[in-house]
């Protein structure tokens, strides 16, 4: 079976996390490789499995059980999901938006 | 992306088919008018959902072919012979039909003019589709970013965007190289083999030029191209990849 990559589950991850996820930085708990989710290996069958592209360690398993997504994210030591900045400190030009693929969120000031 | 809400549900939208273009025997471009479309970036894709009369639904991803800001949203779809969705889109869909879609999605396999270059675009078969969106964006922006495109296809009858790509090749900024892996046109004196290290050394930028690279196609093609580039000394983090799986592609 041929591996896909994280781009193939962009919609699924968007459904789970409510935002674009393929540019999100992730660190493998098995081998400590840092990458972005677009670059992980993806296999789809009855469920969806994300594997580290460095060590093939299992990062995440997603299974749909009658419309409920069961997510087991056992293999990440870090997953840098951005959250909207509080409106009080939001600069309208930077309101929670960082360029996808850039490392980390903009510093809160 | 400025001004885009960070959290946005991917709601289903309904598009009307306003244009259909036959690219080759297996491939068709679908132009859609989509009320509420939020706009996209070059390289992103959408999900299409078909619903049968008995309620059975099938959902597949397709790369966006049109440039950001173009009048219609265009998708180019290759027919997979045992597919559930692509045969309908390539053979049966008619102008005026409605299609359910949602998106756009994708944040890593994306190029916009501000990211600069030089650009190296490598396409295997219908992997040309998202790269086509990047090339159209490049043209729409009158970009001066230098581009090299390597497009690998089985034979002349599987060429997608043939005329347009040959027009791109006449611009100062864009170099186009083609390779035919099975049959080449009569009199062809270009590449007539699968992608290899010699070919990549010929057509790609030197590692010292630090190109921004996008590779799209079947999984084996993408992994071959990416590993050859890394072996040649290109930085892995500058190489963006998108795999279709299989040898023909789920997209």
GROMACS .gro file of C-alpha atoms in nm:
model
  360
    1UNK     CA    1   0.000   0.000   0.000
    2UNK     CA    2   0.135   0.341  -0.098
    3UNK     CA    3   0.160   0.611   0.163
    4UNK     CA    4  -0.015   0.940   0.112
    5UNK     CA    5   0.096   1.249   0.301
    6UNK     CA    6  -0.067   1.491   0.538
    7UNK     CA    7  -0.215   1.693   0.253
    8UNK     CA    8  -0.454   1.403   0.193
    9UNK     CA    9  -0.610   1.449   0.537
   10UNK     CA   10  -0.624   1.829   0.534
   11UNK     CA   11  -1.003   1.826   0.541
   12UNK     CA   12  -1.025   1.561   0.810
   13UNK     CA   13  -0.777   1.748   1.031
   14UNK     CA   14  -0.965   2.073   0.965
   15UNK     CA   15  -1.285   1.903   1.082
   16UNK     CA   16  -1.116   1.782   1.401
   17UNK     CA   17  -0.922   2.096   1.492
   18UNK     CA   18  -1.136   2.367   1.331
   19UNK     CA   19  -0.847   2.517   1.138
   20UNK     CA   20  -0.594   2.452   0.868
   21UNK     CA   21  -0.350   2.198   1.011
   22UNK     CA   22  -0.113   2.087   0.735
   23UNK     CA   23   0.134   2.367   0.810
   24UNK     CA   24   0.131   2.296   1.184
   25UNK     CA   25   0.464   2.201   1.340
   26UNK     CA   26   0.477   1.859   1.504
   27UNK     CA   27   0.747   1.669   1.691
   28UNK     CA   28   0.759   1.289   1.691
   29UNK     CA   29   0.767   1.140   2.040
   30UNK     CA   30   0.949   0.831   1.913
   31UNK     CA   31   1.247   0.986   1.731
   32UNK     CA   32   1.212   1.361   1.810
   33UNK     CA   33   1.197   1.453   1.439
   34UNK     CA   34   1.039   1.793   1.386
   35UNK     CA   35   0.819   1.837   1.081
   36UNK     CA   36   0.488   1.980   0.970
   37UNK     CA   37   0.174   1.770   0.938
   38UNK     CA   38   0.176   1.794   0.557
   39UNK     CA   39   0.494   1.587   0.563
   40UNK     CA   40   0.383   1.290   0.771
   41UNK     CA   41   0.296   0.956   0.610
   42UNK     CA   42  -0.073   0.879   0.590
   43UNK     CA   43  -0.247   0.546   0.536
   44UNK     CA   44  -0.622   0.533   0.497
   45UNK     CA   45  -0.839   0.229   0.538
   46UNK     CA   46  -1.111   0.160   0.790
   47UNK     CA   47  -0.939   0.435   0.987
   48UNK     CA   48  -0.664   0.685   0.923
   49UNK     CA   49  -0.310   0.642   1.054
   50UNK     CA   50  -0.041   0.912   1.058
   51UNK     CA   51   0.318   0.789   1.078
   52UNK     CA   52   0.640   0.978   1.132
   53UNK     CA   53   0.827   1.020   0.802
   54UNK     CA   54   1.154   0.971   0.989
   55UNK     CA   55   1.100   0.656   1.194
   56UNK     CA   56   0.755   0.524   1.088
   57UNK     CA   57   0.644   0.562   1.449
   58UNK     CA   58   0.270   0.597   1.497
   59UNK     CA   59   0.172   0.960   1.553
   60UNK     CA   60  -0.205   0.960   1.536
   61UNK     CA   61  -0.493   0.724   1.470
   62UNK     CA   62  -0.837   0.851   1.373
   63UNK     CA   63  -1.138   0.622   1.358
   64UNK     CA   64  -1.492   0.723   1.272
   65UNK     CA   65  -1.743   0.540   1.489
   66UNK     CA   66  -2.093   0.623   1.371
   67UNK     CA   67  -2.016   0.988   1.319
   68UNK     CA   68  -1.797   1.026   1.627
   69UNK     CA   69  -1.427   1.072   1.553
   70UNK     CA   70  -1.207   0.880   1.796
   71UNK     CA   71  -0.864   1.041   1.794
   72UNK     CA   72  -0.558   0.885   1.954
   73UNK     CA   73  -0.264   1.124   1.924
   74UNK     CA   74  -0.017   0.907   2.108
   75UNK     CA   75   0.294   0.984   1.906
   76UNK     CA   76   0.340   1.359   1.930
   77UNK     CA   77   0.571   1.507   2.188
   78UNK     CA   78   0.460   1.848   2.056
   79UNK     CA   79   0.187   1.970   1.825
   80UNK     CA   80   0.185   2.347   1.787
   81UNK     CA   81  -0.183   2.417   1.730
   82UNK     CA   82  -0.251   2.787   1.720
   83UNK     CA   83  -0.535   2.933   1.921
   84UNK     CA   84  -0.698   3.268   1.854
   85UNK     CA   85  -0.534   3.545   2.053
   86UNK     CA   86  -0.756   3.709   2.312
   87UNK     CA   87  -0.932   4.008   2.159
   88UNK     CA   88  -0.786   4.236   2.431
   89UNK     CA   89  -0.434   4.203   2.295
   90UNK     CA   90  -0.525   4.149   1.933
   91UNK     CA   91  -0.368   4.379   1.682
   92UNK     CA   92  -0.610   4.379   1.392
   93UNK     CA   93  -0.330   4.326   1.148
   94UNK     CA   94  -0.203   4.024   1.332
   95UNK     CA   95  -0.517   3.888   1.492
   96UNK     CA   96  -0.420   3.529   1.546
   97UNK     CA   97  -0.294   3.499   1.192
   98UNK     CA   98   0.053   3.374   1.122
   99UNK     CA   99   0.173   3.258   0.785
  100UNK     CA  100   0.106   2.886   0.753
  101UNK     CA  101   0.431   2.697   0.763
  102UNK     CA  102   0.601   2.956   0.976
  103UNK     CA  103   0.739   2.829   1.304
  104UNK     CA  104   0.519   2.895   1.601
  105UNK     CA  105   0.278   3.174   1.675
  106UNK     CA  106   0.370   3.538   1.673
  107UNK     CA  107   0.492   3.656   2.012
  108UNK     CA  108   0.223   3.797   2.237
  109UNK     CA  109   0.301   4.155   2.316
  110UNK     CA  110  -0.432   3.542   0.467
  111UNK     CA  111  -0.456   3.871   0.652
  112UNK     CA  112  -0.803   3.918   0.786
  113UNK     CA  113  -0.891   3.551   0.760
  114UNK     CA  114  -1.045   3.410   1.073
  115UNK     CA  115  -0.823   3.147   1.227
  116UNK     CA  116  -1.112   2.919   1.311
  117UNK     CA  117  -1.346   2.853   1.024
  118UNK     CA  118  -1.577   2.561   0.974
  119UNK     CA  119  -1.549   2.399   0.636
  120UNK     CA  120  -1.910   2.430   0.538
  121UNK     CA  121  -2.049   2.267   0.228
  122UNK     CA  122  -2.104   2.508  -0.059
  123UNK     CA  123  -2.293   2.451  -0.381
  124UNK     CA  124  -2.122   2.540  -0.706
  125UNK     CA  125  -2.278   2.566  -1.051
  126UNK     CA  126  -2.090   2.418  -1.343
  127UNK     CA  127  -2.035   2.703  -1.587
  128UNK     CA  128  -1.753   2.569  -1.802
  129UNK     CA  129  -1.619   2.229  -1.903
  130UNK     CA  130  -1.291   2.185  -2.089
  131UNK     CA  131  -1.165   1.850  -2.215
  132UNK     CA  132  -0.790   1.837  -2.145
  133UNK     CA  133  -0.734   1.485  -2.279
  134UNK     CA  134  -0.919   1.151  -2.297
  135UNK     CA  135  -0.899   1.095  -1.920
  136UNK     CA  136  -0.907   1.449  -1.791
  137UNK     CA  137  -1.146   1.738  -1.778
  138UNK     CA  138  -1.140   2.085  -1.624
  139UNK     CA  139  -1.456   2.195  -1.444
  140UNK     CA  140  -1.525   2.564  -1.404
  141UNK     CA  141  -1.754   2.645  -1.113
  142UNK     CA  142  -1.932   2.950  -0.990
  143UNK     CA  143  -1.946   2.913  -0.611
  144UNK     CA  144  -2.150   3.165  -0.411
  145UNK     CA  145  -1.976   3.224  -0.078
  146UNK     CA  146  -1.638   3.096  -0.196
  147UNK     CA  147  -1.381   3.238   0.050
  148UNK     CA  148  -1.093   3.247  -0.200
  149UNK     CA  149  -0.791   3.020  -0.216
  150UNK     CA  150  -0.413   3.012  -0.242
  151UNK     CA  151  -0.226   2.844  -0.526
  152UNK     CA  152  -0.167   2.476  -0.445
  153UNK     CA  153  -0.470   2.419  -0.224
  154UNK     CA  154  -0.746   2.166  -0.285
  155UNK     CA  155  -1.114   2.114  -0.222
  156UNK     CA  156  -1.333   1.818  -0.134
  157UNK     CA  157  -1.617   1.725  -0.368
  158UNK     CA  158  -1.914   1.525  -0.240
  159UNK     CA  159  -2.148   1.323  -0.459
  160UNK     CA  160  -2.474   1.191  -0.320
  161UNK     CA  161  -2.653   0.898  -0.485
  162UNK     CA  162  -3.032   0.872  -0.497
  163UNK     CA  163  -3.023   0.618  -0.215
  164UNK     CA  164  -2.831   0.864   0.003
  165UNK     CA  165  -2.489   0.701  -0.035
  166UNK     CA  166  -2.219   0.968  -0.034
  167UNK     CA  167  -1.863   0.968  -0.162
  168UNK     CA  168  -1.613   1.247  -0.093
  169UNK     CA  169  -1.282   1.305  -0.274
  170UNK     CA  170  -1.015   1.573  -0.283
  171UNK     CA  171  -0.924   1.759  -0.602
  172UNK     CA  172  -0.656   2.019  -0.658
  173UNK     CA  173  -0.759   2.367  -0.760
  174UNK     CA  174  -0.632   2.458  -1.107
  175UNK     CA  175  -0.728   2.823  -1.129
  176UNK     CA  176  -0.526   3.113  -0.996
  177UNK     CA  177  -0.636   3.285  -0.676
  178UNK     CA  178  -0.886   3.556  -0.762
  179UNK     CA  179  -0.985   3.409  -1.098
  180UNK     CA  180  -1.343   3.450  -1.214
  181UNK     CA  181  -1.436   3.084  -1.173
  182UNK     CA  182  -1.306   2.815  -0.945
  183UNK     CA  183  -1.153   2.555  -1.174
  184UNK     CA  184  -1.075   2.194  -1.086
  185UNK     CA  185  -0.899   1.953  -1.318
  186UNK     CA  186  -1.000   1.592  -1.262
  187UNK     CA  187  -0.842   1.278  -1.401
  188UNK     CA  188  -1.066   0.975  -1.439
  189UNK     CA  189  -0.968   0.678  -1.224
  190UNK     CA  190  -1.118   0.375  -1.399
  191UNK     CA  191  -1.256   0.210  -1.084
  192UNK     CA  192  -1.323   0.541  -0.909
  193UNK     CA  193  -1.653   0.632  -0.744
  194UNK     CA  194  -1.637   1.003  -0.814
  195UNK     CA  195  -1.397   1.088  -1.097
  196UNK     CA  196  -1.579   0.896  -1.378
  197UNK     CA  197  -1.889   1.102  -1.307
  198UNK     CA  198  -1.697   1.429  -1.301
  199UNK     CA  199  -1.503   1.353  -1.619
  200UNK     CA  200  -1.779   1.190  -1.826
  201UNK     CA  201  -2.125   1.273  -1.697
  202UNK     CA  202  -2.123   1.620  -1.545
  203UNK     CA  203  -2.293   1.884  -1.764
  204UNK     CA  204  -2.299   2.261  -1.769
  205UNK     CA  205  -2.563   2.391  -1.531
  206UNK     CA  206  -2.525   2.095  -1.293
  207UNK     CA  207  -2.467   2.164  -0.925
  208UNK     CA  208  -2.174   2.026  -0.724
  209UNK     CA  209  -2.126   2.016  -0.348
  210UNK     CA  210  -1.780   2.118  -0.236
  211UNK     CA  211  -1.594   2.252   0.063
  212UNK     CA  212  -1.258   2.411   0.113
  213UNK     CA  213  -1.008   2.531   0.034
  214UNK     CA  214  -0.767   2.328   0.246
  215UNK     CA  215  -0.391   2.297   0.254
  216UNK     CA  216  -0.134   2.521   0.420
  217UNK     CA  217   0.201   2.368   0.332
  218UNK     CA  218   0.175   2.289  -0.038
  219UNK     CA  219   0.108   2.652  -0.124
  220UNK     CA  220   0.295   2.913  -0.321
  221UNK     CA  221   0.222   3.279  -0.333
  222UNK     CA  222   0.429   3.549  -0.494
  223UNK     CA  223   0.549   3.685  -0.160
  224UNK     CA  224   0.724   3.354  -0.085
  225UNK     CA  225   0.965   3.427  -0.369
  226UNK     CA  226   1.187   3.169  -0.528
  227UNK     CA  227   1.354   3.070  -0.744
  228UNK     CA  228   1.083   2.812  -0.800
  229UNK     CA  229   1.132   2.452  -0.900
  230UNK     CA  230   0.807   2.279  -0.995
  231UNK     CA  231   0.807   1.906  -1.062
  232UNK     CA  232   0.491   1.735  -1.185
  233UNK     CA  233   0.413   1.371  -1.252
  234UNK     CA  234   0.099   1.323  -1.463
  235UNK     CA  235  -0.201   1.504  -1.319
  236UNK     CA  236   0.030   1.638  -1.048
  237UNK     CA  237   0.055   1.933  -1.285
  238UNK     CA  238  -0.283   2.062  -1.160
  239UNK     CA  239  -0.182   2.247  -0.840
  240UNK     CA  240   0.142   2.356  -1.007
  241UNK     CA  241  -0.074   2.496  -1.288
  242UNK     CA  242  -0.249   2.712  -1.030
  243UNK     CA  243   0.093   2.839  -0.914
  244UNK     CA  244   0.199   2.917  -1.272
  245UNK     CA  245  -0.126   3.102  -1.335
  246UNK     CA  246  -0.079   3.294  -1.012
  247UNK     CA  247   0.275   3.378  -1.125
  248UNK     CA  248   0.139   3.515  -1.453
  249UNK     CA  249  -0.151   3.701  -1.290
  250UNK     CA  250   0.093   3.875  -1.055
  251UNK     CA  251   0.338   3.954  -1.338
  252UNK     CA  252   0.590   3.790  -1.109
  253UNK     CA  253   0.960   3.819  -1.180
  254UNK     CA  254   1.036   3.507  -0.975
  255UNK     CA  255   1.228   3.267  -1.202
  256UNK     CA  256   1.057   2.929  -1.245
  257UNK     CA  257   1.172   2.596  -1.376
  258UNK     CA  258   0.905   2.336  -1.446
  259UNK     CA  259   0.976   1.969  -1.508
  260UNK     CA  260   0.665   1.785  -1.623
  261UNK     CA  261   0.678   1.408  -1.659
  262UNK     CA  262   0.398   1.233  -1.845
  263UNK     CA  263   0.339   0.897  -2.007
  264UNK     CA  264   0.275   1.016  -2.362
  265UNK     CA  265   0.161   1.320  -2.562
  266UNK     CA  266  -0.203   1.216  -2.526
  267UNK     CA  267  -0.181   1.254  -2.148
  268UNK     CA  268  -0.058   1.615  -2.167
  269UNK     CA  269  -0.268   1.849  -1.949
  270UNK     CA  270  -0.274   2.227  -2.022
  271UNK     CA  271  -0.049   2.160  -2.323
  272UNK     CA  272  -0.104   2.483  -2.514
  273UNK     CA  273  -0.093   2.699  -2.204
  274UNK     CA  274   0.228   2.542  -2.076
  275UNK     CA  275   0.397   2.594  -2.410
  276UNK     CA  276   0.290   2.961  -2.391
  277UNK     CA  277   0.434   2.986  -2.038
  278UNK     CA  278   0.761   2.853  -2.183
  279UNK     CA  279   0.790   3.159  -2.406
  280UNK     CA  280   0.816   3.391  -2.105
  281UNK     CA  281   1.156   3.503  -1.980
  282UNK     CA  282   1.086   3.386  -1.627
  283UNK     CA  283   0.961   3.033  -1.694
  284UNK     CA  284   1.166   2.742  -1.828
  285UNK     CA  285   0.970   2.430  -1.917
  286UNK     CA  286   1.119   2.082  -1.952
  287UNK     CA  287   0.907   1.784  -2.053
  288UNK     CA  288   0.982   1.416  -2.029
  289UNK     CA  289   0.775   1.137  -2.183
  290UNK     CA  290   0.806   0.809  -1.993
  291UNK     CA  291   0.646   0.584  -2.259
  292UNK     CA  292   0.582   0.725  -2.605
  293UNK     CA  293   0.719   1.059  -2.723
  294UNK     CA  294   0.595   1.264  -3.019
  295UNK     CA  295   0.752   1.194  -3.358
  296UNK     CA  296   1.080   1.379  -3.394
  297UNK     CA  297   1.105   1.447  -3.019
  298UNK     CA  298   1.463   1.509  -2.911
  299UNK     CA  299   1.390   1.599  -2.546
  300UNK     CA  300   1.379   1.364  -2.250
  301UNK     CA  301   1.222   1.024  -2.312
  302UNK     CA  302   1.266   0.840  -1.984
  303UNK     CA  303   1.167   0.840  -1.620
  304UNK     CA  304   1.299   1.114  -1.399
  305UNK     CA  305   1.654   1.048  -1.278
  306UNK     CA  306   1.948   1.227  -1.117
  307UNK     CA  307   2.100   1.339  -1.448
  308UNK     CA  308   1.773   1.493  -1.562
  309UNK     CA  309   1.723   1.671  -1.231
  310UNK     CA  310   2.080   1.803  -1.240
  311UNK     CA  311   2.006   1.942  -1.589
  312UNK     CA  312   1.676   2.111  -1.514
  313UNK     CA  313   1.682   2.208  -1.147
  314UNK     CA  314   1.852   2.498  -0.979
  315UNK     CA  315   2.182   2.440  -0.806
  316UNK     CA  316   2.142   2.379  -0.430
  317UNK     CA  317   2.330   2.707  -0.373
  318UNK     CA  318   2.042   2.891  -0.543
  319UNK     CA  319   1.818   2.768  -0.259
  320UNK     CA  320   1.513   2.702  -0.477
  321UNK     CA  321   1.167   2.665  -0.331
  322UNK     CA  322   1.049   2.331  -0.466
  323UNK     CA  323   0.700   2.184  -0.513
  324UNK     CA  324   0.663   1.824  -0.627
  325UNK     CA  325   0.323   1.669  -0.700
  326UNK     CA  326   0.229   1.334  -0.850
  327UNK     CA  327   0.200   0.964  -0.772
  328UNK     CA  328   0.365   0.864  -0.443
  329UNK     CA  329   0.660   0.680  -0.598
  330UNK     CA  330   0.730   0.967  -0.838
  331UNK     CA  331   0.721   1.226  -0.559
  332UNK     CA  332   0.945   1.025  -0.329
  333UNK     CA  333   1.196   0.959  -0.608
  334UNK     CA  334   1.216   1.326  -0.703
  335UNK     CA  335   1.240   1.446  -0.343
  336UNK     CA  336   1.510   1.199  -0.243
  337UNK     CA  337   1.715   1.274  -0.556
  338UNK     CA  338   1.703   1.644  -0.471
  339UNK     CA  339   1.805   1.584  -0.110
  340UNK     CA  340   2.089   1.358  -0.224
  341UNK     CA  341   2.201   1.635  -0.460
  342UNK     CA  342   2.229   1.869  -0.163
  343UNK     CA  343   1.894   2.053  -0.158
  344UNK     CA  344   1.754   2.146   0.183
  345UNK     CA  345   1.462   1.914   0.273
  346UNK     CA  346   1.265   2.197   0.437
  347UNK     CA  347   1.255   2.386   0.105
  348UNK     CA  348   1.096   2.086  -0.071
  349UNK     CA  349   0.717   2.068  -0.050
  350UNK     CA  350   0.547   1.751  -0.164
  351UNK     CA  351   0.199   1.626  -0.235
  352UNK     CA  352   0.134   1.258  -0.309
  353UNK     CA  353  -0.162   1.112  -0.493
  354UNK     CA  354  -0.090   0.756  -0.382
  355UNK     CA  355  -0.081   0.461  -0.619
  356UNK     CA  356   0.056   0.506  -0.966
  357UNK     CA  357  -0.236   0.689  -1.121
  358UNK     CA  358  -0.370   0.894  -0.837
  359UNK     CA  359  -0.665   0.940  -0.609
  360UNK     CA  360  -0.685   1.298  -0.720
   0.00000   0.00000   0.00000
